[in-house]
CSV table of C-alpha atoms in Angstrom, one decimal:
chain,number,residue,atom,x,y,z
A,19,UNK,CA,10.8,0.7,23.2
A,20,UNK,CA,13.2,3.5,22.9
A,21,UNK,CA,13.1,4.5,19.1
A,22,UNK,CA,15.2,7.5,18.6
A,23,UNK,CA,17.0,8.9,21.6
A,24,UNK,CA,18.7,12.5,21.7
A,25,UNK,CA,20.7,14.3,24.4
A,26,UNK,CA,20.7,16.7,25.8
A,27,UNK,CA,17.1,18.3,25.7
A,28,UNK,CA,18.3,21.5,26.7
A,29,UNK,CA,21.6,23.4,26.1
A,30,UNK,CA,22.9,27.1,26.6
A,31,UNK,CA,26.2,27.6,24.9
A,32,UNK,CA,28.7,30.6,24.7
A,33,UNK,CA,29.6,32.0,21.3
A,34,UNK,CA,32.7,30.2,20.6
A,35,UNK,CA,32.4,26.8,22.6
A,36,UNK,CA,31.9,23.7,21.0
A,37,UNK,CA,29.7,20.7,22.0
A,38,UNK,CA,28.2,17.5,20.4
A,39,UNK,CA,24.5,16.6,20.2
A,40,UNK,CA,23.7,12.8,20.8
A,41,UNK,CA,21.8,10.7,19.0
A,42,UNK,CA,21.0,7.0,18.9
A,43,UNK,CA,18.5,4.7,17.8
A,44,UNK,CA,17.7,1.2,18.2
A,45,UNK,CA,15.8,0.1,15.3
A,46,UNK,CA,18.7,-0.7,13.1
A,47,UNK,CA,17.9,1.9,10.7
A,48,UNK,CA,20.2,2.5,7.8
A,49,UNK,CA,19.2,6.3,7.5
A,50,UNK,CA,19.8,9.0,10.0
A,51,UNK,CA,19.7,12.7,9.7
A,52,UNK,CA,19.9,15.9,11.6
A,53,UNK,CA,17.5,18.6,11.1
A,54,UNK,CA,17.1,22.3,12.5
A,55,UNK,CA,13.8,23.6,13.3
A,56,UNK,CA,13.3,27.7,13.0
A,57,UNK,CA,10.3,29.6,13.1
A,58,UNK,CA,9.0,30.4,9.5
A,59,UNK,CA,11.8,28.3,7.9
A,60,UNK,CA,10.2,24.8,8.5
A,61,UNK,CA,12.7,21.7,9.0
A,62,UNK,CA,16.3,22.1,7.3
A,63,UNK,CA,18.3,19.2,6.6
A,64,UNK,CA,22.0,19.5,8.1
A,65,UNK,CA,23.7,16.3,7.4
A,66,UNK,CA,22.5,12.7,6.7
A,67,UNK,CA,23.9,9.3,6.7
A,68,UNK,CA,23.0,6.2,4.7
A,69,UNK,CA,24.9,3.8,6.7
A,70,UNK,CA,28.0,3.3,9.1
A,71,UNK,CA,30.8,5.2,7.7
A,72,UNK,CA,28.9,7.0,5.1
A,73,UNK,CA,27.7,10.7,5.7
A,74,UNK,CA,26.8,13.7,3.4
A,75,UNK,CA,25.8,17.1,3.7
A,76,UNK,CA,22.2,18.7,3.7
A,77,UNK,CA,21.3,22.0,2.7
A,78,UNK,CA,22.6,23.7,6.0
A,79,UNK,CA,25.9,22.0,7.0
A,80,UNK,CA,28.0,25.0,7.7
A,81,UNK,CA,29.4,24.8,11.3
A,82,UNK,CA,28.5,21.4,12.0
A,83,UNK,CA,30.2,17.9,11.5
A,84,UNK,CA,28.9,14.5,11.8
A,85,UNK,CA,30.3,11.0,11.8
A,86,UNK,CA,28.6,7.4,11.7
A,87,UNK,CA,31.1,5.1,13.2
A,88,UNK,CA,28.0,2.4,14.1
A,89,UNK,CA,24.5,1.9,12.7
A,90,UNK,CA,22.9,3.1,16.0
A,91,UNK,CA,24.8,6.4,16.8
A,92,UNK,CA,25.0,9.7,14.7
A,93,UNK,CA,26.4,12.7,16.8
A,94,UNK,CA,26.4,16.0,15.5
A,95,UNK,CA,29.2,18.4,16.2
A,96,UNK,CA,29.0,22.2,16.7
A,97,UNK,CA,32.6,23.4,15.9
A,98,UNK,CA,32.3,27.0,17.4
A,99,UNK,CA,29.0,28.2,18.5
A,100,UNK,CA,27.5,31.1,16.9
A,101,UNK,CA,24.2,32.9,17.9
A,102,UNK,CA,22.6,31.8,14.4
A,103,UNK,CA,22.7,28.2,15.4
A,104,UNK,CA,20.4,28.8,18.1
A,105,UNK,CA,17.6,26.5,17.0
A,106,UNK,CA,15.8,23.2,17.7
A,107,UNK,CA,17.6,20.2,16.5
A,108,UNK,CA,15.8,17.0,15.7
A,109,UNK,CA,17.7,13.7,14.9
A,110,UNK,CA,15.7,11.5,12.8
A,111,UNK,CA,15.9,7.8,11.3
A,112,UNK,CA,14.5,5.3,8.9
A,113,UNK,CA,14.7,2.2,7.6
A,114,UNK,CA,15.5,2.9,4.0
A,115,UNK,CA,15.0,6.1,1.7
A,116,UNK,CA,11.5,7.0,1.3
A,117,UNK,CA,10.1,5.4,4.3
A,118,UNK,CA,8.8,6.9,7.5
A,119,UNK,CA,11.2,9.0,9.3
A,120,UNK,CA,11.3,8.7,13.2
A,121,UNK,CA,12.4,11.5,15.1
A,122,UNK,CA,14.0,11.9,18.5
A,123,UNK,CA,12.4,14.5,21.0
A,124,UNK,CA,14.7,17.2,19.7
A,125,UNK,CA,17.4,19.5,21.5
A,126,UNK,CA,16.9,23.3,22.6
A,127,UNK,CA,20.0,25.1,21.6
A,128,UNK,CA,20.4,28.4,22.9
A,129,UNK,CA,23.8,30.1,21.9
A,130,UNK,CA,24.7,33.5,23.7
B,4,UNK,CA,10.0,28.9,-5.3
B,5,UNK,CA,9.8,26.7,-2.3
B,6,UNK,CA,10.0,22.8,-2.7
B,7,UNK,CA,7.0,22.3,-0.6
B,8,UNK,CA,4.5,25.0,0.1
B,9,UNK,CA,1.7,25.0,2.7
B,10,UNK,CA,-0.8,27.6,3.7
B,11,UNK,CA,0.6,28.2,7.3
B,12,UNK,CA,-3.0,29.3,8.5
B,13,UNK,CA,-3.7,29.6,11.3
B,14,UNK,CA,-7.1,27.6,11.0
B,15,UNK,CA,-9.2,27.9,13.9
B,16,UNK,CA,-12.4,25.8,13.6
B,17,UNK,CA,-15.0,24.6,16.0
B,18,UNK,CA,-15.1,21.1,17.3
B,19,UNK,CA,-17.1,18.8,14.6
B,20,UNK,CA,-15.9,20.9,11.6
B,21,UNK,CA,-14.4,19.7,8.6
B,22,UNK,CA,-11.1,21.2,7.7
B,23,UNK,CA,-8.9,20.8,4.8
B,24,UNK,CA,-5.2,21.5,4.2
B,25,UNK,CA,-3.5,21.8,0.8
B,26,UNK,CA,0.4,21.3,-0.1
B,27,UNK,CA,2.1,21.9,-3.6
B,28,UNK,CA,5.6,20.4,-4.5
B,29,UNK,CA,7.8,21.8,-7.1
B,30,UNK,CA,9.9,18.6,-8.1
B,31,UNK,CA,8.0,16.4,-10.4
B,32,UNK,CA,10.5,13.5,-9.5
B,33,UNK,CA,9.3,13.4,-6.0
B,34,UNK,CA,8.6,9.6,-5.0
B,35,UNK,CA,7.0,9.6,-1.6
B,36,UNK,CA,4.5,12.0,0.3
B,37,UNK,CA,3.5,12.2,3.7
B,38,UNK,CA,1.5,14.3,6.4
B,39,UNK,CA,3.3,14.4,9.8
B,40,UNK,CA,1.9,16.2,12.8
B,41,UNK,CA,3.8,18.1,15.4
B,42,UNK,CA,2.6,19.2,18.6
B,43,UNK,CA,3.6,22.3,20.7
B,44,UNK,CA,7.3,21.7,21.4
B,45,UNK,CA,7.3,18.0,20.5
B,46,UNK,CA,8.9,15.9,17.7
B,47,UNK,CA,7.0,15.5,14.5
B,48,UNK,CA,5.2,12.1,14.2
B,49,UNK,CA,4.0,10.6,10.8
B,50,UNK,CA,0.0,11.0,10.9
B,51,UNK,CA,-0.2,9.2,7.2
B,52,UNK,CA,1.5,8.3,4.2
B,53,UNK,CA,-0.5,9.6,0.8
B,54,UNK,CA,-0.8,7.3,-2.1
B,55,UNK,CA,-2.0,8.3,-5.5
B,56,UNK,CA,-5.3,6.3,-5.0
B,57,UNK,CA,-6.0,8.3,-2.2
B,58,UNK,CA,-6.1,6.9,1.5
B,59,UNK,CA,-8.4,7.1,4.5
B,60,UNK,CA,-7.7,6.5,8.1
B,61,UNK,CA,-10.4,7.1,10.4
B,62,UNK,CA,-11.4,10.9,10.2
B,63,UNK,CA,-8.5,11.7,7.9
B,64,UNK,CA,-8.3,11.4,4.1
B,65,UNK,CA,-5.2,12.0,2.4
B,66,UNK,CA,-5.2,12.6,-1.5
B,67,UNK,CA,-2.4,13.1,-4.1
B,68,UNK,CA,-2.5,14.5,-7.6
B,69,UNK,CA,1.1,13.9,-9.4
B,70,UNK,CA,-0.4,15.9,-12.4
B,71,UNK,CA,-0.9,18.8,-10.6
B,72,UNK,CA,1.6,18.2,-7.9
B,73,UNK,CA,-0.7,18.7,-5.1
B,74,UNK,CA,-1.5,16.9,-1.9
B,75,UNK,CA,-4.1,17.5,0.3
B,76,UNK,CA,-5.5,16.3,3.9
B,77,UNK,CA,-9.1,16.3,5.2
B,78,UNK,CA,-10.2,16.1,8.7
B,79,UNK,CA,-13.6,15.2,9.1
B,80,UNK,CA,-15.3,15.7,12.8
B,81,UNK,CA,-12.6,17.9,14.3
B,82,UNK,CA,-11.4,17.2,17.9
B,83,UNK,CA,-9.8,19.3,20.4
B,84,UNK,CA,-7.0,16.9,20.0
B,85,UNK,CA,-6.4,17.6,16.5
B,86,UNK,CA,-4.9,21.0,17.4
B,87,UNK,CA,-1.2,20.6,16.0
B,88,UNK,CA,0.9,21.7,13.2
B,89,UNK,CA,0.5,19.5,10.3
B,90,UNK,CA,3.6,19.3,8.2
B,91,UNK,CA,3.5,18.4,4.4
B,92,UNK,CA,6.4,16.1,3.8
B,93,UNK,CA,7.8,14.8,0.0
B,94,UNK,CA,10.8,12.8,-0.6
B,95,UNK,CA,13.0,13.4,-3.3
B,96,UNK,CA,14.1,10.7,-5.9
B,97,UNK,CA,17.5,11.2,-4.6
B,98,UNK,CA,19.4,8.8,-7.1
B,99,UNK,CA,20.9,5.9,-5.5
B,100,UNK,CA,21.6,7.7,-2.4
B,101,UNK,CA,19.3,9.3,0.3
B,102,UNK,CA,15.6,10.1,-0.6
B,103,UNK,CA,15.8,13.6,1.3
B,104,UNK,CA,12.7,14.6,3.3
B,105,UNK,CA,11.6,18.1,2.4
B,106,UNK,CA,9.2,19.9,4.8
B,107,UNK,CA,6.6,22.4,4.4
B,108,UNK,CA,6.5,24.9,6.7
B,109,UNK,CA,3.5,23.6,8.3
B,110,UNK,CA,-0.2,24.4,8.9
B,111,UNK,CA,-1.2,25.3,12.3
B,112,UNK,CA,-4.8,23.9,13.3
B,113,UNK,CA,-6.8,25.2,16.3
B,114,UNK,CA,-10.0,23.2,17.2
B,115,UNK,CA,-12.2,25.2,20.0
B,116,UNK,CA,-15.1,24.2,21.9
């Protein structure tokens, strides 16, 4: 009954470091996405994927890369961390568009 | 103008009270509508979908007015456990690709004894 699994739950990075946030789902969902949540800003879409091998940018994609080599996994890469990327990151998946999204537990990232 | 707007609150109500949240959206082509609940430092979880005919789930009632581009959530007989942030979520038409979820900023509800 795993659903959407995100790792790590917490991370502290130094400015300029790179890292990958992992996201995996076991529900065979087509759609996966990454959001960041900041106080007063709500959840904003970073990148999304409509299936293996297909990704596209959301509203705040700068500084992030994604790939979708399998249906299950959708990692988010921070190329060169900046303090502005301090946030809570959520991965989500859904069966198809316009259906319920299931979220991972989130990754709290601090960039110093 | 934000795509999805909610009154951020906070709403502080006593147990047993009835409380209503409102949400407006700007894209008339929006297709699906949801209310999500987010507990402190947790992930959002679906509370209920919202249909044009209105729908009820126990103490929760959701309404959609497409003409006014307005969504509401009514909580009756509030419980302490209802304390959370309530997120209004709208999906865009998205053409043949992803139906992007657009979130409101959330309305904070605190139910006190």
